[in-house]
């Protein structure tokens, strides 16, 4: 095998011959899960790029029952994981069953083969495809029959939380016609910055891994104060288009302070919505995906489920 040129273990290794070895999130599970209380199926949202999303619908849904619509963006530093891995399939099954929502889990092109803004562009394409069902005349019957477009939520973890933020900002500028984004959930958001904040490591060698991963995802970036990775320096942060935001952080997560500062900045910036934060003590990055049956994961699931249903009649 060729020599390693860049090693971003435990995520990905790049080799000098151009080969890319992903070290996590490479398994793919089918949408059929007879033991679940949720039905799921895969649907193409971009024929041009052959990109799909996985839809989730609670099994006991009545024929014309409208449900809050959750659009989910998976994490993985923009370089690993898919909407079809066991990690995300199992999590969406659990969340959709608990919250009784209709779910759309978006798969998008990943770096380094497809550097940013590919993931953002694909996610926006998926949202436009979702919005094509507003009048009940879109290509996907589940969305036509069951999606309540006055109660749309974006949710993502890590890089997916970054995407959720970017989609909320883009919706503020370009508007998905007929769609009301009621809320956004950011779980352990992948934000960073040139200068350390809070308890982040000060040593450049420790910060180099986070910065190197960002460069891998976005080689054309101006650096770690790029608005795509550091929304704290974005003068338009208050244009985020939704009614409420929930930020979830984990005490031992390297990215914890970024989540807290995002929460504080939204509150200070004249943003008109409601923002709340929850912190899981003693937990690390995306613990709720790695240990979904733990007590803190259960509390987080209940909190997010409540957030998705607060305005439900």
PDB file of C-alpha atoms in Angstrom:
ATOM      1  CA  UNK A   1       0.000   0.000   0.000  1.00  0.00           C
ATOM      2  CA  UNK A   2       1.066   3.581  -0.683  1.00  0.00           C
ATOM      3  CA  UNK A   3       2.549   5.786   2.038  1.00  0.00           C
ATOM      4  CA  UNK A   4       0.219   7.807   4.254  1.00  0.00           C
ATOM      5  CA  UNK A   5       0.304  11.507   3.363  1.00  0.00           C
ATOM      6  CA  UNK A   6      -2.125  12.745   6.046  1.00  0.00           C
ATOM      7  CA  UNK A   7      -3.420  10.853   9.065  1.00  0.00           C
ATOM      8  CA  UNK A   8      -6.589  12.125  10.694  1.00  0.00           C
ATOM      9  CA  UNK A   9      -7.268   9.044  12.809  1.00  0.00           C
ATOM     10  CA  UNK A  10      -9.808   8.004  13.967  1.00  0.00           C
ATOM     11  CA  UNK A  11     -11.633   9.619  11.033  1.00  0.00           C
ATOM     12  CA  UNK A  12      -9.718   9.246   7.789  1.00  0.00           C
ATOM     13  CA  UNK A  13      -6.288   8.578   6.275  1.00  0.00           C
ATOM     14  CA  UNK A  14      -5.070   9.995   2.975  1.00  0.00           C
ATOM     15  CA  UNK A  15      -2.400   8.205   0.959  1.00  0.00           C
ATOM     16  CA  UNK A  16       0.154   9.607  -1.457  1.00  0.00           C
ATOM     17  CA  UNK A  17      -1.364   7.686  -4.363  1.00  0.00           C
ATOM     18  CA  UNK A  18      -4.653   9.553  -3.798  1.00  0.00           C
ATOM     19  CA  UNK A  19      -6.385   6.675  -1.980  1.00  0.00           C
ATOM     20  CA  UNK A  20      -8.694   7.674   0.891  1.00  0.00           C
ATOM     21  CA  UNK A  21      -9.359   5.283   3.775  1.00  0.00           C
ATOM     22  CA  UNK A  22     -12.348   6.117   5.957  1.00  0.00           C
ATOM     23  CA  UNK A  23     -11.987   4.598   9.415  1.00  0.00           C
ATOM     24  CA  UNK A  24     -15.530   5.135  10.768  1.00  0.00           C
ATOM     25  CA  UNK A  25     -19.104   5.201   9.555  1.00  0.00           C
ATOM     26  CA  UNK A  26     -18.573   3.015   6.502  1.00  0.00           C
ATOM     27  CA  UNK A  27     -21.331   0.481   7.192  1.00  0.00           C
ATOM     28  CA  UNK A  28     -24.646   0.816   5.365  1.00  0.00           C
ATOM     29  CA  UNK A  29     -27.885  -0.668   6.674  1.00  0.00           C
ATOM     30  CA  UNK A  30     -31.110  -1.059   4.680  1.00  0.00           C
ATOM     31  CA  UNK A  31     -34.137   1.089   5.553  1.00  0.00           C
ATOM     32  CA  UNK A  32     -36.249  -1.958   6.427  1.00  0.00           C
ATOM     33  CA  UNK A  33     -36.322  -2.604  10.176  1.00  0.00           C
ATOM     34  CA  UNK A  34     -39.180  -4.923  11.230  1.00  0.00           C
ATOM     35  CA  UNK A  35     -38.430  -4.447  14.940  1.00  0.00           C
ATOM     36  CA  UNK A  36     -38.914  -0.692  14.787  1.00  0.00           C
ATOM     37  CA  UNK A  37     -42.082   1.349  15.349  1.00  0.00           C
ATOM     38  CA  UNK A  38     -40.997   3.449  12.392  1.00  0.00           C
ATOM     39  CA  UNK A  39     -41.191   2.880   8.633  1.00  0.00           C
ATOM     40  CA  UNK A  40     -38.322   4.144   6.496  1.00  0.00           C
ATOM     41  CA  UNK A  41     -37.338   4.291   2.869  1.00  0.00           C
ATOM     42  CA  UNK A  42     -34.683   5.865   0.675  1.00  0.00           C
ATOM     43  CA  UNK A  43     -35.641   8.478  -1.905  1.00  0.00           C
ATOM     44  CA  UNK A  44     -33.492  10.300  -4.472  1.00  0.00           C
ATOM     45  CA  UNK A  45     -33.585  14.067  -3.974  1.00  0.00           C
ATOM     46  CA  UNK A  46     -30.968  14.969  -6.599  1.00  0.00           C
ATOM     47  CA  UNK A  47     -31.035  12.744  -9.701  1.00  0.00           C
ATOM     48  CA  UNK A  48     -28.231  14.821 -11.259  1.00  0.00           C
ATOM     49  CA  UNK A  49     -25.834  13.932  -8.421  1.00  0.00           C
ATOM     50  CA  UNK A  50     -27.501  10.626  -7.486  1.00  0.00           C
ATOM     51  CA  UNK A  51     -28.030  11.785  -3.898  1.00  0.00           C
ATOM     52  CA  UNK A  52     -30.685  10.310  -1.614  1.00  0.00           C
ATOM     53  CA  UNK A  53     -32.257  10.923   1.754  1.00  0.00           C
ATOM     54  CA  UNK A  54     -33.783   8.416   4.132  1.00  0.00           C
ATOM     55  CA  UNK A  55     -37.374   9.130   5.168  1.00  0.00           C
ATOM     56  CA  UNK A  56     -38.849   8.040   8.510  1.00  0.00           C
ATOM     57  CA  UNK A  57     -42.538   7.844   9.452  1.00  0.00           C
ATOM     58  CA  UNK A  58     -44.092   6.441  12.663  1.00  0.00           C
ATOM     59  CA  UNK A  59     -46.042   3.249  11.863  1.00  0.00           C
ATOM     60  CA  UNK A  60     -49.207   4.303  13.677  1.00  0.00           C
ATOM     61  CA  UNK A  61     -49.654   7.526  11.660  1.00  0.00           C
ATOM     62  CA  UNK A  62     -53.232   8.091  10.472  1.00  0.00           C
ATOM     63  CA  UNK A  63     -53.786   8.494   6.690  1.00  0.00           C
ATOM     64  CA  UNK A  64     -53.974  12.321   6.646  1.00  0.00           C
ATOM     65  CA  UNK A  65     -52.302  13.088   9.971  1.00  0.00           C
ATOM     66  CA  UNK A  66     -49.863  16.013   9.807  1.00  0.00           C
ATOM     67  CA  UNK A  67     -46.655  15.755  11.820  1.00  0.00           C
ATOM     68  CA  UNK A  68     -43.791  18.150  12.540  1.00  0.00           C
ATOM     69  CA  UNK A  69     -41.114  17.729   9.874  1.00  0.00           C
ATOM     70  CA  UNK A  70     -37.547  17.075  11.026  1.00  0.00           C
ATOM     71  CA  UNK A  71     -34.708  17.464   8.517  1.00  0.00           C
ATOM     72  CA  UNK A  72     -31.571  15.814   9.898  1.00  0.00           C
ATOM     73  CA  UNK A  73     -27.955  16.398   8.796  1.00  0.00           C
ATOM     74  CA  UNK A  74     -25.440  13.780   9.941  1.00  0.00           C
ATOM     75  CA  UNK A  75     -22.055  14.594  11.452  1.00  0.00           C
ATOM     76  CA  UNK A  76     -18.565  13.314  10.720  1.00  0.00           C
ATOM     77  CA  UNK A  77     -16.320  16.382  10.219  1.00  0.00           C
ATOM     78  CA  UNK A  78     -17.648  16.618   6.622  1.00  0.00           C
ATOM     79  CA  UNK A  79     -15.447  13.620   5.714  1.00  0.00           C
ATOM     80  CA  UNK A  80     -17.006  10.450   7.210  1.00  0.00           C
ATOM     81  CA  UNK A  81     -20.407   8.870   7.911  1.00  0.00           C
ATOM     82  CA  UNK A  82     -23.586   8.760   5.827  1.00  0.00           C
ATOM     83  CA  UNK A  83     -27.310   8.993   6.403  1.00  0.00           C
ATOM     84  CA  UNK A  84     -27.431   5.198   5.902  1.00  0.00           C
ATOM     85  CA  UNK A  85     -24.971   3.999   8.552  1.00  0.00           C
ATOM     86  CA  UNK A  86     -26.237   1.963  11.493  1.00  0.00           C
ATOM     87  CA  UNK A  87     -25.358   4.846  13.848  1.00  0.00           C
ATOM     88  CA  UNK A  88     -27.681   7.324  12.153  1.00  0.00           C
ATOM     89  CA  UNK A  89     -30.358   4.856  11.094  1.00  0.00           C
ATOM     90  CA  UNK A  90     -30.743   3.633  14.670  1.00  0.00           C
ATOM     91  CA  UNK A  91     -30.730   7.153  16.079  1.00  0.00           C
ATOM     92  CA  UNK A  92     -33.354   8.457  13.629  1.00  0.00           C
ATOM     93  CA  UNK A  93     -35.550   5.418  14.300  1.00  0.00           C
ATOM     94  CA  UNK A  94     -35.408   6.132  18.026  1.00  0.00           C
ATOM     95  CA  UNK A  95     -35.919   9.880  17.702  1.00  0.00           C
ATOM     96  CA  UNK A  96     -38.809   9.666  15.212  1.00  0.00           C
ATOM     97  CA  UNK A  97     -40.581   7.062  17.378  1.00  0.00           C
ATOM     98  CA  UNK A  98     -40.087   9.157  20.530  1.00  0.00           C
ATOM     99  CA  UNK A  99     -41.017  12.556  19.064  1.00  0.00           C
ATOM    100  CA  UNK A 100     -43.675  11.342  16.608  1.00  0.00           C
ATOM    101  CA  UNK A 101     -42.367  13.422  13.727  1.00  0.00           C
ATOM    102  CA  UNK A 102     -41.711  12.693  10.072  1.00  0.00           C
ATOM    103  CA  UNK A 103     -37.967  12.605   9.445  1.00  0.00           C
ATOM    104  CA  UNK A 104     -35.788  13.333   6.417  1.00  0.00           C
ATOM    105  CA  UNK A 105     -32.156  12.302   6.951  1.00  0.00           C
ATOM    106  CA  UNK A 106     -29.999  13.941   4.282  1.00  0.00           C
ATOM    107  CA  UNK A 107     -27.010  12.294   2.652  1.00  0.00           C
ATOM    108  CA  UNK A 108     -24.536  14.728   1.100  1.00  0.00           C
ATOM    109  CA  UNK A 109     -21.208  14.604  -0.727  1.00  0.00           C
ATOM    110  CA  UNK A 110     -18.176  14.483   1.545  1.00  0.00           C
ATOM    111  CA  UNK A 111     -14.707  15.944   1.530  1.00  0.00           C
ATOM    112  CA  UNK A 112     -11.961  15.529   0.518  1.00  0.00           C
ATOM    113  CA  UNK A 113     -13.304  14.208  -2.818  1.00  0.00           C
ATOM    114  CA  UNK A 114     -15.996  16.892  -2.728  1.00  0.00           C
ATOM    115  CA  UNK A 115     -14.747  19.790  -0.602  1.00  0.00           C
ATOM    116  CA  UNK A 116     -17.040  22.389   0.911  1.00  0.00           C
ATOM    117  CA  UNK A 117     -19.292  24.034  -0.107  1.00  0.00           C
ATOM    118  CA  UNK A 118     -20.506  20.722  -1.670  1.00  0.00           C
ATOM    119  CA  UNK A 119     -22.146  19.522   1.577  1.00  0.00           C
ATOM    120  CA  UNK A 120     -23.877  22.881   2.054  1.00  0.00           C
ATOM    121  CA  UNK A 121     -25.052  23.002  -1.565  1.00  0.00           C
ATOM    122  CA  UNK A 122     -26.370  19.428  -1.396  1.00  0.00           C
ATOM    123  CA  UNK A 123     -28.173  20.131   1.875  1.00  0.00           C
ATOM    124  CA  UNK A 124     -29.836  23.197   0.363  1.00  0.00           C
ATOM    125  CA  UNK A 125     -30.835  21.136  -2.696  1.00  0.00           C
ATOM    126  CA  UNK A 126     -32.399  18.595  -0.310  1.00  0.00           C
ATOM    127  CA  UNK A 127     -34.303  21.359   1.482  1.00  0.00           C
ATOM    128  CA  UNK A 128     -35.612  22.709  -1.832  1.00  0.00           C
ATOM    129  CA  UNK A 129     -36.721  19.165  -2.710  1.00  0.00           C
ATOM    130  CA  UNK A 130     -38.489  18.903   0.663  1.00  0.00           C
ATOM    131  CA  UNK A 131     -40.136  22.302   0.061  1.00  0.00           C
ATOM    132  CA  UNK A 132     -41.458  21.088  -3.307  1.00  0.00           C
ATOM    133  CA  UNK A 133     -44.081  19.159  -1.281  1.00  0.00           C
ATOM    134  CA  UNK A 134     -45.570  22.275   0.369  1.00  0.00           C
ATOM    135  CA  UNK A 135     -48.764  22.156  -1.702  1.00  0.00           C
ATOM    136  CA  UNK A 136     -49.120  18.376  -1.412  1.00  0.00           C
ATOM    137  CA  UNK A 137     -47.972  17.913  -5.013  1.00  0.00           C
ATOM    138  CA  UNK A 138     -44.371  16.781  -4.586  1.00  0.00           C
ATOM    139  CA  UNK A 139     -42.909  13.455  -5.733  1.00  0.00           C
ATOM    140  CA  UNK A 140     -42.938  11.780  -2.297  1.00  0.00           C
ATOM    141  CA  UNK A 141     -46.304  10.735  -0.886  1.00  0.00           C
ATOM    142  CA  UNK A 142     -45.221  10.593   2.771  1.00  0.00           C
ATOM    143  CA  UNK A 143     -44.251  14.264   2.667  1.00  0.00           C
ATOM    144  CA  UNK A 144     -47.367  15.260   0.708  1.00  0.00           C
ATOM    145  CA  UNK A 145     -49.656  13.551   3.207  1.00  0.00           C
ATOM    146  CA  UNK A 146     -47.920  13.971   6.556  1.00  0.00           C
ATOM    147  CA  UNK A 147     -45.470  16.904   6.644  1.00  0.00           C
ATOM    148  CA  UNK A 148     -46.631  20.014   8.486  1.00  0.00           C
ATOM    149  CA  UNK A 149     -44.672  22.769   6.760  1.00  0.00           C
ATOM    150  CA  UNK A 150     -45.537  25.255   9.491  1.00  0.00           C
ATOM    151  CA  UNK A 151     -43.504  23.119  11.921  1.00  0.00           C
ATOM    152  CA  UNK A 152     -40.184  22.358  10.203  1.00  0.00           C
ATOM    153  CA  UNK A 153     -37.061  21.671  12.251  1.00  0.00           C
ATOM    154  CA  UNK A 154     -33.401  21.374  11.247  1.00  0.00           C
ATOM    155  CA  UNK A 155     -31.226  19.170  13.454  1.00  0.00           C
ATOM    156  CA  UNK A 156     -27.652  17.981  13.130  1.00  0.00           C
ATOM    157  CA  UNK A 157     -24.753  16.804  15.245  1.00  0.00           C
ATOM    158  CA  UNK A 158     -21.169  18.048  14.948  1.00  0.00           C
ATOM    159  CA  UNK A 159     -20.589  18.909  11.256  1.00  0.00           C
ATOM    160  CA  UNK A 160     -24.326  18.348  10.766  1.00  0.00           C
ATOM    161  CA  UNK A 161     -25.019  21.017  13.394  1.00  0.00           C
ATOM    162  CA  UNK A 162     -22.751  23.337  11.433  1.00  0.00           C
ATOM    163  CA  UNK A 163     -24.839  22.534   8.330  1.00  0.00           C
ATOM    164  CA  UNK A 164     -28.081  23.142  10.257  1.00  0.00           C
ATOM    165  CA  UNK A 165     -26.841  26.596  11.250  1.00  0.00           C
ATOM    166  CA  UNK A 166     -25.786  27.384   7.678  1.00  0.00           C
ATOM    167  CA  UNK A 167     -29.169  26.236   6.341  1.00  0.00           C
ATOM    168  CA  UNK A 168     -30.989  28.416   8.880  1.00  0.00           C
ATOM    169  CA  UNK A 169     -28.902  31.398   7.768  1.00  0.00           C
ATOM    170  CA  UNK A 170     -29.438  30.617   4.080  1.00  0.00           C
ATOM    171  CA  UNK A 171     -33.183  30.272   4.621  1.00  0.00           C
ATOM    172  CA  UNK A 172     -33.063  33.765   6.140  1.00  0.00           C
ATOM    173  CA  UNK A 173     -31.540  35.096   2.926  1.00  0.00           C
ATOM    174  CA  UNK A 174     -33.138  32.992   0.176  1.00  0.00           C
ATOM    175  CA  UNK A 175     -36.374  31.719   1.802  1.00  0.00           C
ATOM    176  CA  UNK A 176     -37.816  28.280   1.229  1.00  0.00           C
ATOM    177  CA  UNK A 177     -41.269  29.338   0.041  1.00  0.00           C
ATOM    178  CA  UNK A 178     -44.098  27.960   2.170  1.00  0.00           C
ATOM    179  CA  UNK A 179     -41.734  26.614   4.832  1.00  0.00           C
ATOM    180  CA  UNK A 180     -41.736  27.884   8.419  1.00  0.00           C
ATOM    181  CA  UNK A 181     -38.642  26.778  10.283  1.00  0.00           C
ATOM    182  CA  UNK A 182     -39.949  26.502  13.820  1.00  0.00           C
ATOM    183  CA  UNK A 183     -36.626  25.505  15.363  1.00  0.00           C
ATOM    184  CA  UNK A 184     -33.044  24.345  14.962  1.00  0.00           C
ATOM    185  CA  UNK A 185     -31.214  21.834  17.161  1.00  0.00           C
ATOM    186  CA  UNK A 186     -27.414  21.982  17.254  1.00  0.00           C
ATOM    187  CA  UNK A 187     -25.852  18.992  19.017  1.00  0.00           C
ATOM    188  CA  UNK A 188     -22.153  19.429  19.825  1.00  0.00           C
ATOM    189  CA  UNK A 189     -21.747  21.865  16.909  1.00  0.00           C
ATOM    190  CA  UNK A 190     -18.537  21.748  14.885  1.00  0.00           C
ATOM    191  CA  UNK A 191     -17.462  25.381  15.147  1.00  0.00           C
ATOM    192  CA  UNK A 192     -13.911  26.580  15.679  1.00  0.00           C
ATOM    193  CA  UNK A 193     -11.809  29.731  15.542  1.00  0.00           C
ATOM    194  CA  UNK A 194      -8.294  31.031  15.159  1.00  0.00           C
ATOM    195  CA  UNK A 195      -8.036  32.184  18.777  1.00  0.00           C
ATOM    196  CA  UNK A 196      -8.804  29.844  21.694  1.00  0.00           C
ATOM    197  CA  UNK A 197     -11.803  30.544  23.914  1.00  0.00           C
ATOM    198  CA  UNK A 198     -12.851  29.149  27.298  1.00  0.00           C
ATOM    199  CA  UNK A 199     -10.999  25.940  28.133  1.00  0.00           C
ATOM    200  CA  UNK A 200      -9.848  25.178  24.590  1.00  0.00           C
ATOM    201  CA  UNK A 201      -6.195  24.140  24.251  1.00  0.00           C
ATOM    202  CA  UNK A 202      -3.776  27.035  23.762  1.00  0.00           C
ATOM    203  CA  UNK A 203      -0.916  25.045  22.223  1.00  0.00           C
ATOM    204  CA  UNK A 204      -0.815  25.264  18.432  1.00  0.00           C
ATOM    205  CA  UNK A 205       0.071  21.542  18.194  1.00  0.00           C
ATOM    206  CA  UNK A 206      -3.184  20.598  19.934  1.00  0.00           C
ATOM    207  CA  UNK A 207      -5.224  23.012  17.826  1.00  0.00           C
ATOM    208  CA  UNK A 208      -3.574  21.756  14.630  1.00  0.00           C
ATOM    209  CA  UNK A 209      -5.759  18.628  14.421  1.00  0.00           C
ATOM    210  CA  UNK A 210      -8.994  20.628  14.416  1.00  0.00           C
ATOM    211  CA  UNK A 211      -7.522  23.135  11.986  1.00  0.00           C
ATOM    212  CA  UNK A 212      -6.152  20.404   9.720  1.00  0.00           C
ATOM    213  CA  UNK A 213      -9.523  18.671   9.561  1.00  0.00           C
ATOM    214  CA  UNK A 214     -11.166  21.967   8.609  1.00  0.00           C
ATOM    215  CA  UNK A 215      -8.566  22.536   5.860  1.00  0.00           C
ATOM    216  CA  UNK A 216      -9.228  19.028   4.580  1.00  0.00           C
ATOM    217  CA  UNK A 217     -12.953  19.758   4.368  1.00  0.00           C
ATOM    218  CA  UNK A 218     -12.559  23.258   2.947  1.00  0.00           C
ATOM    219  CA  UNK A 219      -9.152  23.798   1.268  1.00  0.00           C
ATOM    220  CA  UNK A 220     -10.234  27.167  -0.157  1.00  0.00           C
ATOM    221  CA  UNK A 221     -11.119  28.496   3.315  1.00  0.00           C
ATOM    222  CA  UNK A 222      -9.577  31.715   4.616  1.00  0.00           C
ATOM    223  CA  UNK A 223      -8.826  29.847   7.852  1.00  0.00           C
ATOM    224  CA  UNK A 224     -10.502  29.122  11.170  1.00  0.00           C
ATOM    225  CA  UNK A 225     -12.166  32.522  11.331  1.00  0.00           C
ATOM    226  CA  UNK A 226     -14.007  31.760   8.107  1.00  0.00           C
ATOM    227  CA  UNK A 227     -17.723  32.394   8.742  1.00  0.00           C
ATOM    228  CA  UNK A 228     -18.407  28.775   7.739  1.00  0.00           C
ATOM    229  CA  UNK A 229     -16.521  27.431  10.761  1.00  0.00           C
ATOM    230  CA  UNK A 230     -16.726  30.440  13.104  1.00  0.00           C
ATOM    231  CA  UNK A 231     -20.229  31.954  13.162  1.00  0.00           C
ATOM    232  CA  UNK A 232     -19.221  34.004  16.216  1.00  0.00           C
ATOM    233  CA  UNK A 233     -17.546  36.504  13.859  1.00  0.00           C
ATOM    234  CA  UNK A 234     -20.531  36.609  11.490  1.00  0.00           C
ATOM    235  CA  UNK A 235     -22.167  40.086  11.574  1.00  0.00           C
ATOM    236  CA  UNK A 236     -25.355  38.526  10.159  1.00  0.00           C
ATOM    237  CA  UNK A 237     -25.780  35.928  12.897  1.00  0.00           C
ATOM    238  CA  UNK A 238     -29.056  37.558  13.972  1.00  0.00           C
ATOM    239  CA  UNK A 239     -30.544  36.786  10.531  1.00  0.00           C
ATOM    240  CA  UNK A 240     -30.898  33.132  11.451  1.00  0.00           C
ATOM    241  CA  UNK A 241     -34.407  32.282  10.239  1.00  0.00           C
ATOM    242  CA  UNK A 242     -36.260  30.261  12.861  1.00  0.00           C
ATOM    243  CA  UNK A 243     -38.290  30.799  16.023  1.00  0.00           C
ATOM    244  CA  UNK A 244     -36.132  28.934  18.523  1.00  0.00           C
ATOM    245  CA  UNK A 245     -32.764  27.211  18.883  1.00  0.00           C
ATOM    246  CA  UNK A 246     -31.629  24.433  21.195  1.00  0.00           C
ATOM    247  CA  UNK A 247     -27.876  23.978  21.641  1.00  0.00           C
ATOM    248  CA  UNK A 248     -26.674  20.724  23.218  1.00  0.00           C
ATOM    249  CA  UNK A 249     -23.111  20.511  24.546  1.00  0.00           C
ATOM    250  CA  UNK A 250     -21.106  17.865  26.417  1.00  0.00           C
ATOM    251  CA  UNK A 251     -18.845  18.737  29.344  1.00  0.00           C
ATOM    252  CA  UNK A 252     -15.745  16.876  28.097  1.00  0.00           C
ATOM    253  CA  UNK A 253     -16.144  17.770  24.418  1.00  0.00           C
ATOM    254  CA  UNK A 254     -13.330  19.799  22.814  1.00  0.00           C
ATOM    255  CA  UNK A 255     -16.082  21.795  21.067  1.00  0.00           C
ATOM    256  CA  UNK A 256     -18.059  22.529  24.260  1.00  0.00           C
ATOM    257  CA  UNK A 257     -17.085  26.187  24.604  1.00  0.00           C
ATOM    258  CA  UNK A 258     -17.976  26.916  20.973  1.00  0.00           C
ATOM    259  CA  UNK A 259     -21.526  25.751  21.668  1.00  0.00           C
ATOM    260  CA  UNK A 260     -21.771  27.904  24.787  1.00  0.00           C
ATOM    261  CA  UNK A 261     -20.421  30.971  22.987  1.00  0.00           C
ATOM    262  CA  UNK A 262     -22.829  30.452  20.083  1.00  0.00           C
ATOM    263  CA  UNK A 263     -25.692  30.361  22.591  1.00  0.00           C
ATOM    264  CA  UNK A 264     -24.473  33.531  24.309  1.00  0.00           C
ATOM    265  CA  UNK A 265     -23.819  35.355  21.039  1.00  0.00           C
ATOM    266  CA  UNK A 266     -27.332  34.632  19.747  1.00  0.00           C
ATOM    267  CA  UNK A 267     -28.784  36.032  22.975  1.00  0.00           C
ATOM    268  CA  UNK A 268     -26.646  39.182  22.765  1.00  0.00           C
ATOM    269  CA  UNK A 269     -26.965  39.810  19.034  1.00  0.00           C
ATOM    270  CA  UNK A 270     -30.517  41.029  18.875  1.00  0.00           C
ATOM    271  CA  UNK A 271     -31.811  37.762  17.452  1.00  0.00           C
ATOM    272  CA  UNK A 272     -35.587  37.713  17.894  1.00  0.00           C
ATOM    273  CA  UNK A 273     -36.036  34.023  18.710  1.00  0.00           C
ATOM    274  CA  UNK A 274     -35.669  31.938  21.859  1.00  0.00           C
ATOM    275  CA  UNK A 275     -32.425  30.084  22.511  1.00  0.00           C
ATOM    276  CA  UNK A 276     -31.742  27.477  25.176  1.00  0.00           C
ATOM    277  CA  UNK A 277     -28.819  25.233  26.021  1.00  0.00           C
ATOM    278  CA  UNK A 278     -28.369  21.882  27.753  1.00  0.00           C
ATOM    279  CA  UNK A 279     -25.079  20.424  28.949  1.00  0.00           C
ATOM    280  CA  UNK A 280     -24.429  16.743  29.618  1.00  0.00           C
ATOM    281  CA  UNK A 281     -22.053  16.394  32.570  1.00  0.00           C
ATOM    282  CA  UNK A 282     -19.173  13.941  32.275  1.00  0.00           C
ATOM    283  CA  UNK A 283     -19.864  13.225  28.592  1.00  0.00           C
ATOM    284  CA  UNK A 284     -17.799  13.550  25.424  1.00  0.00           C
ATOM    285  CA  UNK A 285     -18.474  14.455  21.794  1.00  0.00           C
ATOM    286  CA  UNK A 286     -21.592  12.761  20.297  1.00  0.00           C
ATOM    287  CA  UNK A 287     -21.915  10.476  23.324  1.00  0.00           C
ATOM    288  CA  UNK A 288     -25.641  10.136  22.554  1.00  0.00           C
ATOM    289  CA  UNK A 289     -24.807   8.326  19.298  1.00  0.00           C
ATOM    290  CA  UNK A 290     -22.092   6.131  20.800  1.00  0.00           C
ATOM    291  CA  UNK A 291     -23.993   5.209  23.988  1.00  0.00           C
ATOM    292  CA  UNK A 292     -27.645   5.748  23.049  1.00  0.00           C
ATOM    293  CA  UNK A 293     -29.047   3.761  25.992  1.00  0.00           C
ATOM    294  CA  UNK A 294     -27.205   5.759  28.673  1.00  0.00           C
ATOM    295  CA  UNK A 295     -29.025   8.013  31.108  1.00  0.00           C
ATOM    296  CA  UNK A 296     -27.683  11.272  29.646  1.00  0.00           C
ATOM    297  CA  UNK A 297     -28.580  10.117  26.120  1.00  0.00           C
ATOM    298  CA  UNK A 298     -32.124   9.385  27.306  1.00  0.00           C
ATOM    299  CA  UNK A 299     -32.423  12.834  28.905  1.00  0.00           C
ATOM    300  CA  UNK A 300     -31.131  14.448  25.721  1.00  0.00           C
ATOM    301  CA  UNK A 301     -33.602  12.475  23.591  1.00  0.00           C
ATOM    302  CA  UNK A 302     -36.488  13.545  25.834  1.00  0.00           C
ATOM    303  CA  UNK A 303     -35.390  17.194  25.749  1.00  0.00           C
ATOM    304  CA  UNK A 304     -35.125  17.237  21.947  1.00  0.00           C
ATOM    305  CA  UNK A 305     -38.444  15.422  21.577  1.00  0.00           C
ATOM    306  CA  UNK A 306     -40.075  18.036  23.815  1.00  0.00           C
ATOM    307  CA  UNK A 307     -38.445  20.837  21.799  1.00  0.00           C
ATOM    308  CA  UNK A 308     -39.900  19.399  18.573  1.00  0.00           C
ATOM    309  CA  UNK A 309     -43.375  19.269  20.120  1.00  0.00           C
ATOM    310  CA  UNK A 310     -43.622  22.439  22.218  1.00  0.00           C
ATOM    311  CA  UNK A 311     -46.026  24.185  19.830  1.00  0.00           C
ATOM    312  CA  UNK A 312     -48.034  21.105  18.948  1.00  0.00           C
ATOM    313  CA  UNK A 313     -51.791  21.409  19.343  1.00  0.00           C
TER     314      UNK A 313
END
